[in-house]
mmCIF file of C-alpha atoms in Angstrom:
data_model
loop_
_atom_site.group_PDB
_atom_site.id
_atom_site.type_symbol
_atom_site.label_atom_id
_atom_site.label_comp_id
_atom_site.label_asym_id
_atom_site.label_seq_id
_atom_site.Cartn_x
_atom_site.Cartn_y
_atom_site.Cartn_z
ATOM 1 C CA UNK A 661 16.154 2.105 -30.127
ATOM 2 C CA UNK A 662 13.155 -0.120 -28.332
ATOM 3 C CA UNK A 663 10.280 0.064 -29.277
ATOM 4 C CA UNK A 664 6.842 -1.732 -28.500
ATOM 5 C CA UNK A 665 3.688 -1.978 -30.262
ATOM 6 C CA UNK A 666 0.392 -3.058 -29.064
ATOM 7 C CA UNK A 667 -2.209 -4.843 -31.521
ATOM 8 C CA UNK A 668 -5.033 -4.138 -31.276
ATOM 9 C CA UNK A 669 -5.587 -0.538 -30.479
ATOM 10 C CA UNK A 670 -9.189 -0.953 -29.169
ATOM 11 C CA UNK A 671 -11.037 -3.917 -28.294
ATOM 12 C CA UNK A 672 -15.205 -4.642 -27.447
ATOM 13 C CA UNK A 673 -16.059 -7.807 -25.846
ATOM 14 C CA UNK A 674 -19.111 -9.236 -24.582
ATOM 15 C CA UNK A 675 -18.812 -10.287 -20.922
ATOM 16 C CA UNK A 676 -17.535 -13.855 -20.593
ATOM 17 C CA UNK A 677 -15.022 -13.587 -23.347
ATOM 18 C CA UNK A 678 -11.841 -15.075 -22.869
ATOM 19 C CA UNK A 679 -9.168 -12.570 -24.931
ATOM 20 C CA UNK A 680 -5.627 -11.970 -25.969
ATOM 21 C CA UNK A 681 -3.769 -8.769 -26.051
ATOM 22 C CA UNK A 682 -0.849 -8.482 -28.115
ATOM 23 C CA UNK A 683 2.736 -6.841 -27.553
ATOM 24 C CA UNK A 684 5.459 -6.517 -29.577
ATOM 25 C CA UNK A 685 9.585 -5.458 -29.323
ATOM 26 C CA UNK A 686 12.317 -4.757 -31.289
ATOM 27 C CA UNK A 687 15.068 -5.448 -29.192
ATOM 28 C CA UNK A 688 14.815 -8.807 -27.646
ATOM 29 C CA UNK A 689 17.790 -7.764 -25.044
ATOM 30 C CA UNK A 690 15.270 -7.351 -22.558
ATOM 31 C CA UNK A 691 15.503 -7.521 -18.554
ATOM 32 C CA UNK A 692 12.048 -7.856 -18.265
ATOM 33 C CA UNK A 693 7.950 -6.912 -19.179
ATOM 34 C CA UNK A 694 5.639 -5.981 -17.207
ATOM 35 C CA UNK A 695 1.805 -5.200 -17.802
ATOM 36 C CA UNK A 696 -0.338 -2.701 -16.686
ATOM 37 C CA UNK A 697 -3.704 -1.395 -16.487
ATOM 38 C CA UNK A 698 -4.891 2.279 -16.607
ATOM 39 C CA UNK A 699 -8.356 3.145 -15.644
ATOM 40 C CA UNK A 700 -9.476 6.434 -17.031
ATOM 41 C CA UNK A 701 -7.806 9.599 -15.387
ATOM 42 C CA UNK A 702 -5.932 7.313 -13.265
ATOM 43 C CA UNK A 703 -2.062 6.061 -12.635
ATOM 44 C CA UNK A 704 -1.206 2.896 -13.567
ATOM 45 C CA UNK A 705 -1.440 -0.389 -11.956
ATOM 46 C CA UNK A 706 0.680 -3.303 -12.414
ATOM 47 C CA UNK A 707 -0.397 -6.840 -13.699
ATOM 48 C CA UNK A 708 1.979 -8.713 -13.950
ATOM 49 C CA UNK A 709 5.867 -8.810 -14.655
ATOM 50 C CA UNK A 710 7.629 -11.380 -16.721
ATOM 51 C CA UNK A 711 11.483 -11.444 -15.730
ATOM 52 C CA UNK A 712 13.523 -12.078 -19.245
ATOM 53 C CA UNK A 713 14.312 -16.136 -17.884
ATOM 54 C CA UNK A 714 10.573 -16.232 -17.544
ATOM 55 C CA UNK A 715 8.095 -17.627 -19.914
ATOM 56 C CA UNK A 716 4.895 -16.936 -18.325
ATOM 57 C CA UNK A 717 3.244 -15.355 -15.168
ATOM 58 C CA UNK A 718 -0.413 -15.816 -13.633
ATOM 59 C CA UNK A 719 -2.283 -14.143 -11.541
ATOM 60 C CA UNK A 720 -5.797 -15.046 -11.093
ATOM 61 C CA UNK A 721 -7.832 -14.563 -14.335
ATOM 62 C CA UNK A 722 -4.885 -12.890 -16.149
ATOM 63 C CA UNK A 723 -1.580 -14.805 -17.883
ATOM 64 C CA UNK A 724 1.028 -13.159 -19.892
ATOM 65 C CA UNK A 725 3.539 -15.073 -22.120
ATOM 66 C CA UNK A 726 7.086 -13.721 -23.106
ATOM 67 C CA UNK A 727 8.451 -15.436 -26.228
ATOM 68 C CA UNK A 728 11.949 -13.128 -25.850
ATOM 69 C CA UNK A 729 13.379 -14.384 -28.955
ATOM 70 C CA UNK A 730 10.625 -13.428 -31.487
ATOM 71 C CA UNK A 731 9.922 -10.205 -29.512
ATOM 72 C CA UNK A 732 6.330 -10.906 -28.241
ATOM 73 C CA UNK A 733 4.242 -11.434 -25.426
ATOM 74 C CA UNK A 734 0.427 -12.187 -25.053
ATOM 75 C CA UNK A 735 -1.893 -11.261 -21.964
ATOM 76 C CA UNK A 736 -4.630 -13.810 -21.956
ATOM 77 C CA UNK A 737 -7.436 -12.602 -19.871
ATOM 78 C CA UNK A 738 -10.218 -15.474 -19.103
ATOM 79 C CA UNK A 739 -13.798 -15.162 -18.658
ATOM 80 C CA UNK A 740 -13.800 -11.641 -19.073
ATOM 81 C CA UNK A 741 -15.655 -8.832 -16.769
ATOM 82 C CA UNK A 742 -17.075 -5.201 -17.387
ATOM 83 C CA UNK A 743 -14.262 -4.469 -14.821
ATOM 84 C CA UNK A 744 -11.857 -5.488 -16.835
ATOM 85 C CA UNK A 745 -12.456 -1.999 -19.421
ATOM 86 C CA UNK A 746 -9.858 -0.096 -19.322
ATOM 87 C CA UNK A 747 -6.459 0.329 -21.695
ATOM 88 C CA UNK A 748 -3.931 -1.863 -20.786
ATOM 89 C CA UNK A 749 -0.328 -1.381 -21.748
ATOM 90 C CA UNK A 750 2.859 -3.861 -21.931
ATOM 91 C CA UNK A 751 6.302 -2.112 -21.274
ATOM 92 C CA UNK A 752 9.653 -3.450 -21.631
ATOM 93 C CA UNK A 753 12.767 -2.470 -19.825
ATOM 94 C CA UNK A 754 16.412 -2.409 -21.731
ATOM 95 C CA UNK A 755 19.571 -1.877 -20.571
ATOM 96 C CA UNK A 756 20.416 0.936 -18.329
ATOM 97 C CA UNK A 757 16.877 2.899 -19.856
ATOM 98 C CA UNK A 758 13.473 3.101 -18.176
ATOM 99 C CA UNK A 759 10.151 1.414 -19.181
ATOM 100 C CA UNK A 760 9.632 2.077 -22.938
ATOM 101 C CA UNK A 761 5.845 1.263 -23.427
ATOM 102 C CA UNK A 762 3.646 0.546 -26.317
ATOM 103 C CA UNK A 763 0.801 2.984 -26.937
ATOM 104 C CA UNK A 764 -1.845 0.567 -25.171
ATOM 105 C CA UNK A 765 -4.882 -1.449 -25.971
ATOM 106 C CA UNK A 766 -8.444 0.049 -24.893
ATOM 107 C CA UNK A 767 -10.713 -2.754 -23.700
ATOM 108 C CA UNK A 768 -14.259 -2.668 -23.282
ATOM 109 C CA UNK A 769 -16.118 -5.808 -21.879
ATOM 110 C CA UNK A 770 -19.962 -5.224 -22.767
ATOM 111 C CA UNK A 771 -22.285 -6.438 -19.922
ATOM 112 C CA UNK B 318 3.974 5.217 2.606
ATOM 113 C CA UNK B 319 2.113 2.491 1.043
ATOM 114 C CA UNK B 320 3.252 3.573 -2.576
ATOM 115 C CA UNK B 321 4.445 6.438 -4.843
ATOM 116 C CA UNK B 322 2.795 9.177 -3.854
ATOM 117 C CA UNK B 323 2.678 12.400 -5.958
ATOM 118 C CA UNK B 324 1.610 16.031 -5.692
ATOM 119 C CA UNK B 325 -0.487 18.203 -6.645
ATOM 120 C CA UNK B 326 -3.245 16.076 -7.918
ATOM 121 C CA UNK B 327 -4.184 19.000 -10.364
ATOM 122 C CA UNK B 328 -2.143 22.111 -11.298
ATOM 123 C CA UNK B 329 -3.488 24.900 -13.459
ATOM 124 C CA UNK B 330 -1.468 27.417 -14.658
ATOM 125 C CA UNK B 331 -1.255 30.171 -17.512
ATOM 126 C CA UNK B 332 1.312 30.226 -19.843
ATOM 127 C CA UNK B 333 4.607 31.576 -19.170
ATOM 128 C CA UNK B 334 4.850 30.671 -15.581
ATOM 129 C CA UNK B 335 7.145 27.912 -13.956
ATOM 130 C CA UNK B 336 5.950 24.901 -11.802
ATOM 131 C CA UNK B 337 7.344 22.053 -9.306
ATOM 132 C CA UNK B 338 5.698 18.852 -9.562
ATOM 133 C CA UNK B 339 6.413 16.570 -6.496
ATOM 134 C CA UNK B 340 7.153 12.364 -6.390
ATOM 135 C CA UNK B 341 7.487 10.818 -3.029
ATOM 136 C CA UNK B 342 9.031 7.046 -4.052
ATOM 137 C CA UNK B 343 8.648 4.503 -2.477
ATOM 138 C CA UNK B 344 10.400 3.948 0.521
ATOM 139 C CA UNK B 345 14.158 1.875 -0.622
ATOM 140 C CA UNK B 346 12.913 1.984 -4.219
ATOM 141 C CA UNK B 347 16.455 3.594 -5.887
ATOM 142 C CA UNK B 348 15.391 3.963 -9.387
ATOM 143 C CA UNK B 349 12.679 6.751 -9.995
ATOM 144 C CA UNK B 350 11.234 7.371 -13.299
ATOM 145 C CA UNK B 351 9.075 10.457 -15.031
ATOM 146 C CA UNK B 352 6.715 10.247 -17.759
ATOM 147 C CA UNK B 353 4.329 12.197 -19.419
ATOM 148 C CA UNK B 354 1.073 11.134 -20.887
ATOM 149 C CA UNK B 355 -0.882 13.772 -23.421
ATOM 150 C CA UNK B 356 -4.666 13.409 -23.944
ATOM 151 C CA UNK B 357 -5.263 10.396 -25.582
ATOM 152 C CA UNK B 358 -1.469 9.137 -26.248
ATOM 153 C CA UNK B 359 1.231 7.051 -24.559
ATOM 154 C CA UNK B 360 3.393 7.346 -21.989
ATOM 155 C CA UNK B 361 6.691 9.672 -23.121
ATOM 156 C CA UNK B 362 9.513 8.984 -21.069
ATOM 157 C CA UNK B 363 10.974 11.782 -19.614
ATOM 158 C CA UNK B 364 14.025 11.165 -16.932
ATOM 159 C CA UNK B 365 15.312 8.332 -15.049
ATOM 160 C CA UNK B 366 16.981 8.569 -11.852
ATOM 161 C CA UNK B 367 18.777 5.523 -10.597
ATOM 162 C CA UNK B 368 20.667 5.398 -7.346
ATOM 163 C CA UNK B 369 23.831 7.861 -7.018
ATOM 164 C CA UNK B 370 24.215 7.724 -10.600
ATOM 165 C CA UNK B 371 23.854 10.545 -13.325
ATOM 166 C CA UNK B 372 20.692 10.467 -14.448
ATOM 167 C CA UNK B 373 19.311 9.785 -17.929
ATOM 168 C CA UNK B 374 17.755 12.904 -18.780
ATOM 169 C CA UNK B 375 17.371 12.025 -23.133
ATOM 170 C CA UNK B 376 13.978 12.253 -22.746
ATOM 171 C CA UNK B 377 13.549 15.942 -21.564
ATOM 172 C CA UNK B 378 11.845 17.558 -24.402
ATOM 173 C CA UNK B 379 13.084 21.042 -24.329
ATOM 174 C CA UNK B 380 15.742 23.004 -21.675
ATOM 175 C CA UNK B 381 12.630 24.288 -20.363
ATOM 176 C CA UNK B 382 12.099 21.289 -18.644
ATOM 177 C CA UNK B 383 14.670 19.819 -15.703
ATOM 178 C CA UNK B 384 14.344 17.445 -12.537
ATOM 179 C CA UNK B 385 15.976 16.592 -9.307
ATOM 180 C CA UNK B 386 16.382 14.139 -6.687
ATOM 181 C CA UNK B 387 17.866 14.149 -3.553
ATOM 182 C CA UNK B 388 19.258 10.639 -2.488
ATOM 183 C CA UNK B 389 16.890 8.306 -2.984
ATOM 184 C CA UNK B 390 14.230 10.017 -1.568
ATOM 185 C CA UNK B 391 11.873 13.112 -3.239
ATOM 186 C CA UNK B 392 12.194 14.054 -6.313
ATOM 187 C CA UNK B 393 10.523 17.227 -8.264
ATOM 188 C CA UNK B 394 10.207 18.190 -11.908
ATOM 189 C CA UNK B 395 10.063 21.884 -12.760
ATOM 190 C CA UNK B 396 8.945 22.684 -16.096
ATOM 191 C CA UNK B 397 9.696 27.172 -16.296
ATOM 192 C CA UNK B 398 8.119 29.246 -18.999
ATOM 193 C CA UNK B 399 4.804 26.847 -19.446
ATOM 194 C CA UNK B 400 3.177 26.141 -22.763
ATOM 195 C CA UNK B 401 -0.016 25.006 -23.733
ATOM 196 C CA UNK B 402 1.773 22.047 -25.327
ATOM 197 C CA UNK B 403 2.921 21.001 -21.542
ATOM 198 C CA UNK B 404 -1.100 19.965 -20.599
ATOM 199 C CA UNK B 405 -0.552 16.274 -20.347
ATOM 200 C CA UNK B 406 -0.360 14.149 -17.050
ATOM 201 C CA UNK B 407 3.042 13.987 -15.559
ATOM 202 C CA UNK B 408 3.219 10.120 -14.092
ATOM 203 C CA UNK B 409 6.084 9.236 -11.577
ATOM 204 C CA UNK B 410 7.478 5.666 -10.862
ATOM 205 C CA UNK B 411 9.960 3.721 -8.567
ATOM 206 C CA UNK B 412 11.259 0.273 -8.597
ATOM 207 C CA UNK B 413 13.853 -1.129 -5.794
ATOM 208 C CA UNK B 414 16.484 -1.207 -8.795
ATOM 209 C CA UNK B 415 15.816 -0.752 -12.684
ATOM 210 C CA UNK B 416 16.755 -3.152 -14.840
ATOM 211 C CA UNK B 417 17.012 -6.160 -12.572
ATOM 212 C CA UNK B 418 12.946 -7.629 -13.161
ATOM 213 C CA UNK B 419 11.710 -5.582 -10.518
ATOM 214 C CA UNK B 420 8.393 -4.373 -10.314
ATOM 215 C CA UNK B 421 7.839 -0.525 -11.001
ATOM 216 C CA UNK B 422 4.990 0.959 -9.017
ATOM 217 C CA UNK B 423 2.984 4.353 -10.810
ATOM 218 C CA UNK B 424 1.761 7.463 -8.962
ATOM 219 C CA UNK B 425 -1.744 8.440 -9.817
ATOM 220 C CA UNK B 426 -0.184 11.565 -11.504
ATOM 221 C CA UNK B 427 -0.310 15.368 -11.755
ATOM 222 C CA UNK B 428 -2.779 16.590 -14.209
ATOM 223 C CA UNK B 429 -1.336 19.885 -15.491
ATOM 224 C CA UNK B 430 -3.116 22.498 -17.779
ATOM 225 C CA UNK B 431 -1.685 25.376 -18.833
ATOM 226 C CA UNK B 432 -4.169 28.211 -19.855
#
C-alpha cells in the first residue's frame, strides 16, 4: 500500500527565504507526482507535476525534484512571499489507484 | 466550464438524513476522483471513476456511503443516514486519464455539517 509522508508538518519563514519541502513514498512504481497548494477553506490548486521519466519541473519561483528510486521529492520555493502561506501537499499516483497524498506541510512566510 | 465545478458550496444537515453532493468534471477529463478532507487532516480517498470501467470504490468508508457517474460526465455522491462523523469537506477531481502523468484539477469542495 502507498503511502506518502510530508516533513515538516508546519513551517514559519521570514519573507525572502528560499525553502524546501519534503515528500516521501513507499512504492517507487509511480506514474507520476504532482504538488499542490491549499489555501484555507479552499480546493486545491496544482503546482506542478513531475511525470515518473521526469527529474524536475519549474515554474516560476517554485521547482520540485523526483528522485523515483529513493522515494523522494523536494519543492524548492525561492525568495519566498507572505503569499506563499498556505499547506502544501505532494501526491503520488500508482497503478490503476487515485492520488494517495501525504498529510501536507503548513507554511507561513512572516512579512 | 473552465474547471471542476462542484455543488452545493455548503450543505447542512441533521443527522439521520441522506444527501447528493454534485461534481461537474471537466469537460473530456475521463477519470474522476472523490475525497474527503476532515477538519484539520488529509485528504481520504474515497472513489475513483475512470472511463467505462468499474470503479474503485475501496475507499468508501461505510455502505452508507455510494457514488455514481454517468459517462464521463456528472457525477454525485450520496452519503444516506448522516452522522456527525461525515462533517468534513467532500473534494472532487478529474484528469483527462489517471495514471498516465496527467494533471488532476480540484473542485473548491462541498463543506458538509451534519447537526
Amino acid at each position: 500500500k502507498q503511502e506518502v509522508t510530508q516533513i515538516p508538518a508546519a513551517l514559519s519563514v521570514p519573507e525572502g527565504e528560499n525553502l524546501v519541502l519534503n515528500c516521501s513514498f513507499t512504492d517507487s512504481a509511480i506514474y507520476n507526482l504532482q504538488w499542490f497548494r491549499q489555501d484555507p477553506g479552499k480546493g486545491l490548486t496544482s503546482l506542478l507535476l513531475i511525470q515518473s521519466s521526469q527529474r524536475e519541473q519549474t515554474s516560476g519561483r517554485l521547482n520540485a525534484s523526483l528522485d523515483k528510486s529513493s522515494g523522494r521529492s523536494t519543492l524548492y520555493i525561492a525568495a519566498s512571499q507572505p503569499g506563499d502561506s498556505a499547506t502544501y501537499l505532494c501526491a503520488v499516483t500508482t497503478g490503476r489507484r487515485a492520488l494517495t497524498f501525504g498529510s501536507g506541510t503548513r507554511l507561513q512566510v512572516q512579512p | 466550464g473552465a474547471g471542476v465545478s462542484q455543488s452545493p458550496s455548503n450543505k447542512v444537515t441533521e443527522k439521520g438524513k441522506d444527501v447528493e453532493l454534485r461534481c461537474d468534471p471537466i469537460s473530456g477529463h475521463t477519470a474522476l476522483y472523490w475525497y474527503r478532507q476532515r477538519l484539520g487532516q488529509g485528504l481520504e480517498f474515497l472513489i475513483y471513476f475512470q472511463g467505462n470501467s468499474a470503479p474503485d470504490k475501496s475507499g468508501l468508508p461505510s455502505d452508507r456511503f455510494s457514488a455514481e457517474r454517468t459517462g464521463e460526465s456528472v457525477s454525485t455522491l450520496t452519503i444516506q443516514r448522516t452522522q456527525q462523523e461525515d462533517s468534513a469537506v467532500y473534494l472532487c477531481a478529474s484528469s483527462f486519464v489517471a495514471g498516465t502523468g496527467v494533471e488532476a484539477f480540484f473542485g473548491q469542495g462541498t463543506r458538509l455539517t451534519v447537526v
